[in-house]
XYZ file of C-alpha atoms in Angstrom:
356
model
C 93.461 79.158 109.953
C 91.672 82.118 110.364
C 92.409 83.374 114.003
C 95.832 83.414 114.942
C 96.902 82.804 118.650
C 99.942 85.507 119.332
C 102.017 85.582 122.131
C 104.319 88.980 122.901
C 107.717 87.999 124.154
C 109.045 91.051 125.674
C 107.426 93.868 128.032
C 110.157 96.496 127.753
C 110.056 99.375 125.464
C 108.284 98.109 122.463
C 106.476 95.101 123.855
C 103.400 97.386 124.771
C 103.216 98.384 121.566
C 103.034 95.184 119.999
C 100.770 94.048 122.964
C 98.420 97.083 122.352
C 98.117 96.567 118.601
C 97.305 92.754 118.765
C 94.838 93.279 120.651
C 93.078 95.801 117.921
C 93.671 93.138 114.752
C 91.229 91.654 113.446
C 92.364 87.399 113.835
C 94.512 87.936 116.233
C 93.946 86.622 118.985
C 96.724 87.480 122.076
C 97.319 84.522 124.046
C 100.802 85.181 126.449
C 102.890 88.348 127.361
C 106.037 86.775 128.198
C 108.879 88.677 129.997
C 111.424 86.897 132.751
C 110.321 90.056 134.938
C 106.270 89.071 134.893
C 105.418 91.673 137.670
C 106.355 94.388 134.416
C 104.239 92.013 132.025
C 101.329 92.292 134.339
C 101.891 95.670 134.825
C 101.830 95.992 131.194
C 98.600 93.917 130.142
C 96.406 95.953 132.581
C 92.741 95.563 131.970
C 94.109 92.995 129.293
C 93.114 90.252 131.884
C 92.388 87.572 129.601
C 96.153 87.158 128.120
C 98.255 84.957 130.325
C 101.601 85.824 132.172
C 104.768 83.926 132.378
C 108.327 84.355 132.450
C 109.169 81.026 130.911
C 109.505 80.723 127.099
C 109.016 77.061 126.650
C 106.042 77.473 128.722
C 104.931 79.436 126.253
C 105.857 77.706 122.918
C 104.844 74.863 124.255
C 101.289 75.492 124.331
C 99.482 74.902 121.148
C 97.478 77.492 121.327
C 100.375 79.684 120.355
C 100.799 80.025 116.231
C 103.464 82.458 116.395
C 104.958 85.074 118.572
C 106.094 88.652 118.256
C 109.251 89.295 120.127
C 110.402 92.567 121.337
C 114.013 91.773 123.183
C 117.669 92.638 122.514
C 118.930 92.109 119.073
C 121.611 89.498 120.541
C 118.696 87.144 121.752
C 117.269 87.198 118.697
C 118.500 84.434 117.151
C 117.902 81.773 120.288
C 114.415 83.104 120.876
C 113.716 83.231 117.066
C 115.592 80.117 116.667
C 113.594 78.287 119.443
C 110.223 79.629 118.228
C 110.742 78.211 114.532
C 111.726 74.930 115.899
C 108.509 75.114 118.074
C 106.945 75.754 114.636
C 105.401 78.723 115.984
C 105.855 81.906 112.932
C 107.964 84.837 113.797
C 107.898 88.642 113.765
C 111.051 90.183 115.278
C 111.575 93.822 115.770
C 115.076 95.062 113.956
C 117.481 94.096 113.593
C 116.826 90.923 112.405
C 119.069 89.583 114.372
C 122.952 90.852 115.746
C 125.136 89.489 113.123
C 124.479 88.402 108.704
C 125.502 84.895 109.978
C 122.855 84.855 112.644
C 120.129 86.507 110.693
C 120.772 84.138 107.875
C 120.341 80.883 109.735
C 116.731 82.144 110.938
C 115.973 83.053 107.447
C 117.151 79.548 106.476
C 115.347 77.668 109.811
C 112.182 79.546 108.454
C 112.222 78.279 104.882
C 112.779 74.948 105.698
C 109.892 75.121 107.536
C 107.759 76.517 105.560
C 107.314 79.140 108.525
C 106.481 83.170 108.288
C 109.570 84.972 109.278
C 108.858 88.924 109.512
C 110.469 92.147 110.393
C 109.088 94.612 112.454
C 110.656 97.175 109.767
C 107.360 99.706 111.197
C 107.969 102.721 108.949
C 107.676 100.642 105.653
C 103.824 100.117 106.454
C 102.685 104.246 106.584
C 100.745 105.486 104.278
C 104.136 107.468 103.321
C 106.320 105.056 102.044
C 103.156 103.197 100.720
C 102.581 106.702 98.562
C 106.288 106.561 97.685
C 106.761 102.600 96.616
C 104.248 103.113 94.603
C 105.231 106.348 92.851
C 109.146 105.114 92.820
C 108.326 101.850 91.568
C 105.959 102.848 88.921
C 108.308 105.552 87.196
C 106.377 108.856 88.852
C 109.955 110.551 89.508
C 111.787 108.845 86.376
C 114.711 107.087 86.814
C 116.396 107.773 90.696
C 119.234 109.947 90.960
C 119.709 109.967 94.888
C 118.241 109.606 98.067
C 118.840 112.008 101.008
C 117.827 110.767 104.765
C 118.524 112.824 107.852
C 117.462 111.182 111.053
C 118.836 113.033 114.181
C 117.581 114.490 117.657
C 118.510 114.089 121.364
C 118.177 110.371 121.691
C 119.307 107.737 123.929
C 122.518 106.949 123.529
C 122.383 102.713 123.452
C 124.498 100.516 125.592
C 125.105 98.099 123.246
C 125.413 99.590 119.783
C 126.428 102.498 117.538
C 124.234 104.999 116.157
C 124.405 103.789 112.827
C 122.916 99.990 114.053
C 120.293 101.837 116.023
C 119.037 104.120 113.641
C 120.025 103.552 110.422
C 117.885 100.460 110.133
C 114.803 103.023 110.018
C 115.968 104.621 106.753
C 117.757 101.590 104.786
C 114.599 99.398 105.394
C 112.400 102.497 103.402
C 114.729 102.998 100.754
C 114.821 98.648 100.279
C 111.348 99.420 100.435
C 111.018 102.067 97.647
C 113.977 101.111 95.269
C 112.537 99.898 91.690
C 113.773 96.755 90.766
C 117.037 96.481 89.266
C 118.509 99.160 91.747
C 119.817 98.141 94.938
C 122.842 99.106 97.093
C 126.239 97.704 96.167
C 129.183 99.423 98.079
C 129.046 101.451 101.245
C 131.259 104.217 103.522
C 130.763 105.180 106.588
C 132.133 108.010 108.824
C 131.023 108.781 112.516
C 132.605 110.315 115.613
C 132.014 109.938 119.252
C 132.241 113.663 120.868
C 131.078 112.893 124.244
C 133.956 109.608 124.850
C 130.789 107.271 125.082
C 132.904 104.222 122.966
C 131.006 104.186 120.217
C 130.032 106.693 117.056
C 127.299 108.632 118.227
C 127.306 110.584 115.134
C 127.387 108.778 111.799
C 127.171 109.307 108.109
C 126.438 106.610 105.597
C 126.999 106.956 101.757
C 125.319 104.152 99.485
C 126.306 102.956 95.711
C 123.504 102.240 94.387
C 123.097 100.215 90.465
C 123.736 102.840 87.796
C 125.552 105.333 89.431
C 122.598 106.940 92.100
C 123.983 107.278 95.171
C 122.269 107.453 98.601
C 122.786 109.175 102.227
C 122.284 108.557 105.677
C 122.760 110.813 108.274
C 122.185 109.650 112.059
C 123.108 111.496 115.432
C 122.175 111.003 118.935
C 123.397 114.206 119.387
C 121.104 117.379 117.850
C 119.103 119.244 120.427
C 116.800 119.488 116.821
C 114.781 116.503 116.205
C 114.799 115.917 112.018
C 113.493 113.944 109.943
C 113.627 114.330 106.046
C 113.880 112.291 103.445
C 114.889 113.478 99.702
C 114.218 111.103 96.692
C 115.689 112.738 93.348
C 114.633 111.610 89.752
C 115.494 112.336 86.518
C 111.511 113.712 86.326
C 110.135 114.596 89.472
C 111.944 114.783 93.002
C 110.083 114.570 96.766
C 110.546 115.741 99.974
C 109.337 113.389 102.489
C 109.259 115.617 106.141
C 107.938 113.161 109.064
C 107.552 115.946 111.202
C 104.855 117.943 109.406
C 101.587 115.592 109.608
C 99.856 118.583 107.640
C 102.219 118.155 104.270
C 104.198 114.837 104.865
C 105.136 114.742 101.436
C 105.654 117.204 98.881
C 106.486 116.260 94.623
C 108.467 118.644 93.135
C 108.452 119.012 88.997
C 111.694 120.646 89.222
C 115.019 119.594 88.624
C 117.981 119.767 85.841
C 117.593 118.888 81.961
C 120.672 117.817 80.237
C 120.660 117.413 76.735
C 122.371 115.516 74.537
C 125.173 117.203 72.518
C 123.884 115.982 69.374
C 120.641 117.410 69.887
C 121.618 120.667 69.662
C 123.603 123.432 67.473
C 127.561 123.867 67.591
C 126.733 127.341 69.065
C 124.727 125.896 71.716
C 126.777 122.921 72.620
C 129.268 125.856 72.758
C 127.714 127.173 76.004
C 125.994 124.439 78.027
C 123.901 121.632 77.143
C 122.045 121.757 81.100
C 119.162 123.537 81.777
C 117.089 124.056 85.134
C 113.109 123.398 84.907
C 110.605 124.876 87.059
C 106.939 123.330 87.292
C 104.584 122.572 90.112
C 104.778 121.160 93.716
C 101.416 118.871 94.613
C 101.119 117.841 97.978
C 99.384 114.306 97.841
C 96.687 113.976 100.832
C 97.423 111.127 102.400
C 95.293 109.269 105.615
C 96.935 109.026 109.089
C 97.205 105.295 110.297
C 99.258 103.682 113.325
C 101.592 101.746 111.032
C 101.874 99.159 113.374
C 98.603 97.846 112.766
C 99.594 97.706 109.652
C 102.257 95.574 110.372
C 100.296 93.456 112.580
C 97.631 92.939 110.016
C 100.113 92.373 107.320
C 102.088 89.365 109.758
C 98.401 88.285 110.156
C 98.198 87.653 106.588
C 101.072 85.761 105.536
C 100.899 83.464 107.638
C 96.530 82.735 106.567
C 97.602 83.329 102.563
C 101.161 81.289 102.854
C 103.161 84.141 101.090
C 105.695 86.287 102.322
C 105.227 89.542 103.724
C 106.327 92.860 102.790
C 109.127 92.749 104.617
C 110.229 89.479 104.835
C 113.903 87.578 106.812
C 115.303 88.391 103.251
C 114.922 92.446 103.865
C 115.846 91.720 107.315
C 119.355 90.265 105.412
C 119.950 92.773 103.255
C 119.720 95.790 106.080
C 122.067 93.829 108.121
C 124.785 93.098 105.163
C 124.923 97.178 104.638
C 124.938 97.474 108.440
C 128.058 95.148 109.009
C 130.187 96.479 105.493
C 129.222 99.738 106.833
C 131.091 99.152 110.568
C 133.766 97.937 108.465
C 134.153 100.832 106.426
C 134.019 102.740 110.122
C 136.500 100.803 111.013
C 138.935 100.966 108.356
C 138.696 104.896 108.496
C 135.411 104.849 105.507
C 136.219 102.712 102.376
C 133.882 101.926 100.157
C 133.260 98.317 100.844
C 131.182 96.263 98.973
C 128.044 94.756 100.152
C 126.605 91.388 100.175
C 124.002 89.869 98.976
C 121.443 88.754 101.098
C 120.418 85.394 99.216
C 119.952 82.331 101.148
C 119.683 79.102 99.306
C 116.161 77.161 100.328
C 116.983 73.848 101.793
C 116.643 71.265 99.580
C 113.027 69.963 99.020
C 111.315 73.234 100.349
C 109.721 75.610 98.097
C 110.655 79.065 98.041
């Protein structure tokens, strides 16, 4: 299968995104924007004159000409159209979350494997040339061991109808450090805090705080609320730390040799260990040039090639699990005033018979 026939399902707000980059990948080929208002859809498409309309989603899975579909719609219809696309065995990419609930999410992940279908997350900032730079230098032992990460995501955003701050952005943020994390380190308890300052009946200001395994720790901070838009990212080791700033396209990333030695006691002299055994290095900062991409071509080429190669993608319905297990112990810990709860693991057992 070399050319893959794509349908959009979904004209809203990402939808012509999707729409727009399916159009640009290579072996894709986009057969249906679908949309139950298909004045919008055709509004949408444009020139794009070739791609057919309709507001009916059977009509659409039911053509064969359809592999798999990208759908861009609420996060609580994303387990019936998900659902009904696997059964169609058509393969999947869903924007986040995965899906509204763990329970949900996991029975897509489980409709998928049993199938022997692509299941994919839209998780977009995972595919820049950023976090690509930073899996690579986390993963390989460039910053030594991690110590913590640091994420503040906030400006003067929409507040959502439906959910909290921390469900609308926080998925950004736990999907890159998922991303990033070496293996053998992954999040195991969470708190949250948040407040709602303007009565809107729901936390429009949140913070998340992460166990991680070994003792790191990691933070979230999300607010619809700042008339500043930031976005920075901090990722300390034990050898190296970097700041990752979004918002400055002419040094997106900057590594830091600096940080704070500790020694051990029996390294040094009584007169020494005396006074303090911690001492502050200063080195260089390199600034890694790095190309500008649209990463949702890279996403699109990446769904593109799963489903030719039969292998998962980067970000497969597992990642998809794990972000929503810290998303629902972390609206726990909201609710029960910010416990550390513990988090669950996203595994899913393969249905008997069906290769992982």
């Amino acid at each position: 299968m070399g050319t893959i026939g794509l349908a959009v399902i979904g004209a809203g707000y990402w939808g012509p995104n999707l729409v727009r980059n399916a159009q640009a990948t290579p072996g894709l080929r986009l057969q249906y924007l679908c949309d139950l208002d298909a004045d919008r859809a055709r509004k949408v498409l444009g020139e794009y004159s070739t791609v057919a309309v309709s507001d009916s989603l059977d009509e659409v899975l039911a053509d064969p000409a359809v592999d798999a579909v990208a759908i861009a719609t609420p996060a609580k219809t994303h387990l019936p159209v998900a659902m009904a696309a696997l059964e169609a065995g058509k393969h999947v990419l869903v924007e986040k979350p995965l899906a509204a609930t763990y329970a949900e999410g996991r029975q897509l992940v489980e409709a998928a494997d049993k199938r022997g279908l692509t299941l994919m997350l839209d998780h977009t900032y995972c595919y820049t040339p950023v976090v690509a730079h930073l899996r690579d230098l986390v993963r390989s032992g460039g910053i030594g061991s991690v110590q913590y990460l640091d994420s503040v995501r906030i400006n003067l955003g929409l507040v959502q109808p439906d959910v909290d701050v921390l469900w609308d952005l926080a998925p950004h943020d736990l999907s890159i450090f998922l991303s990033i994390l070496p293996d053998g380190v992954a999040p195991v308890a969470v708190a949250a805090h948040g407040s709602d300052p303007i009565g809107a009946g729901r936390a429009c200001v949140a913070h998340l705080t992460i166990e991680l395994t070994g003792g790191a720790m990691a933070h979230v901070h999300v607010n619809w609320l700042s008339p500043t838009k930031v976005r920075t990212m901090i990722i300390g080791g034990s050898a190296r730390t970097v700041v990752w700033d979004d918002l400055n396209p002419a040094q997106r990333l900057a590594i830091y040799d600096r940080g704070v030695d500790r020694k051990d006691a029996t390294e040094v002299g009584e007169q020494t260990r005396a006074q303090t055994l911690v001492s502050y290095r200063t080195g260089d900062m390199v600034a890694p040039a790095l190309p500008e991409k649209e990463a949702l071509r890279a996403v699109m080429a990446e769904f593109h090639a799963s489903i030719t190669q039969s292998r998962p993608p980067l970000t497969d319905g597992r990642s998809g699990l794990q972000v929503l297990s810290i998303l629902e112990a972390a609206s726990a810990s909201l609710a029960q005033g910010g416990a550390f709860l513990p988090i669950l693991g996203a595994d899913v057992t393969v249905a008997e018979g069906v290769n992982a």
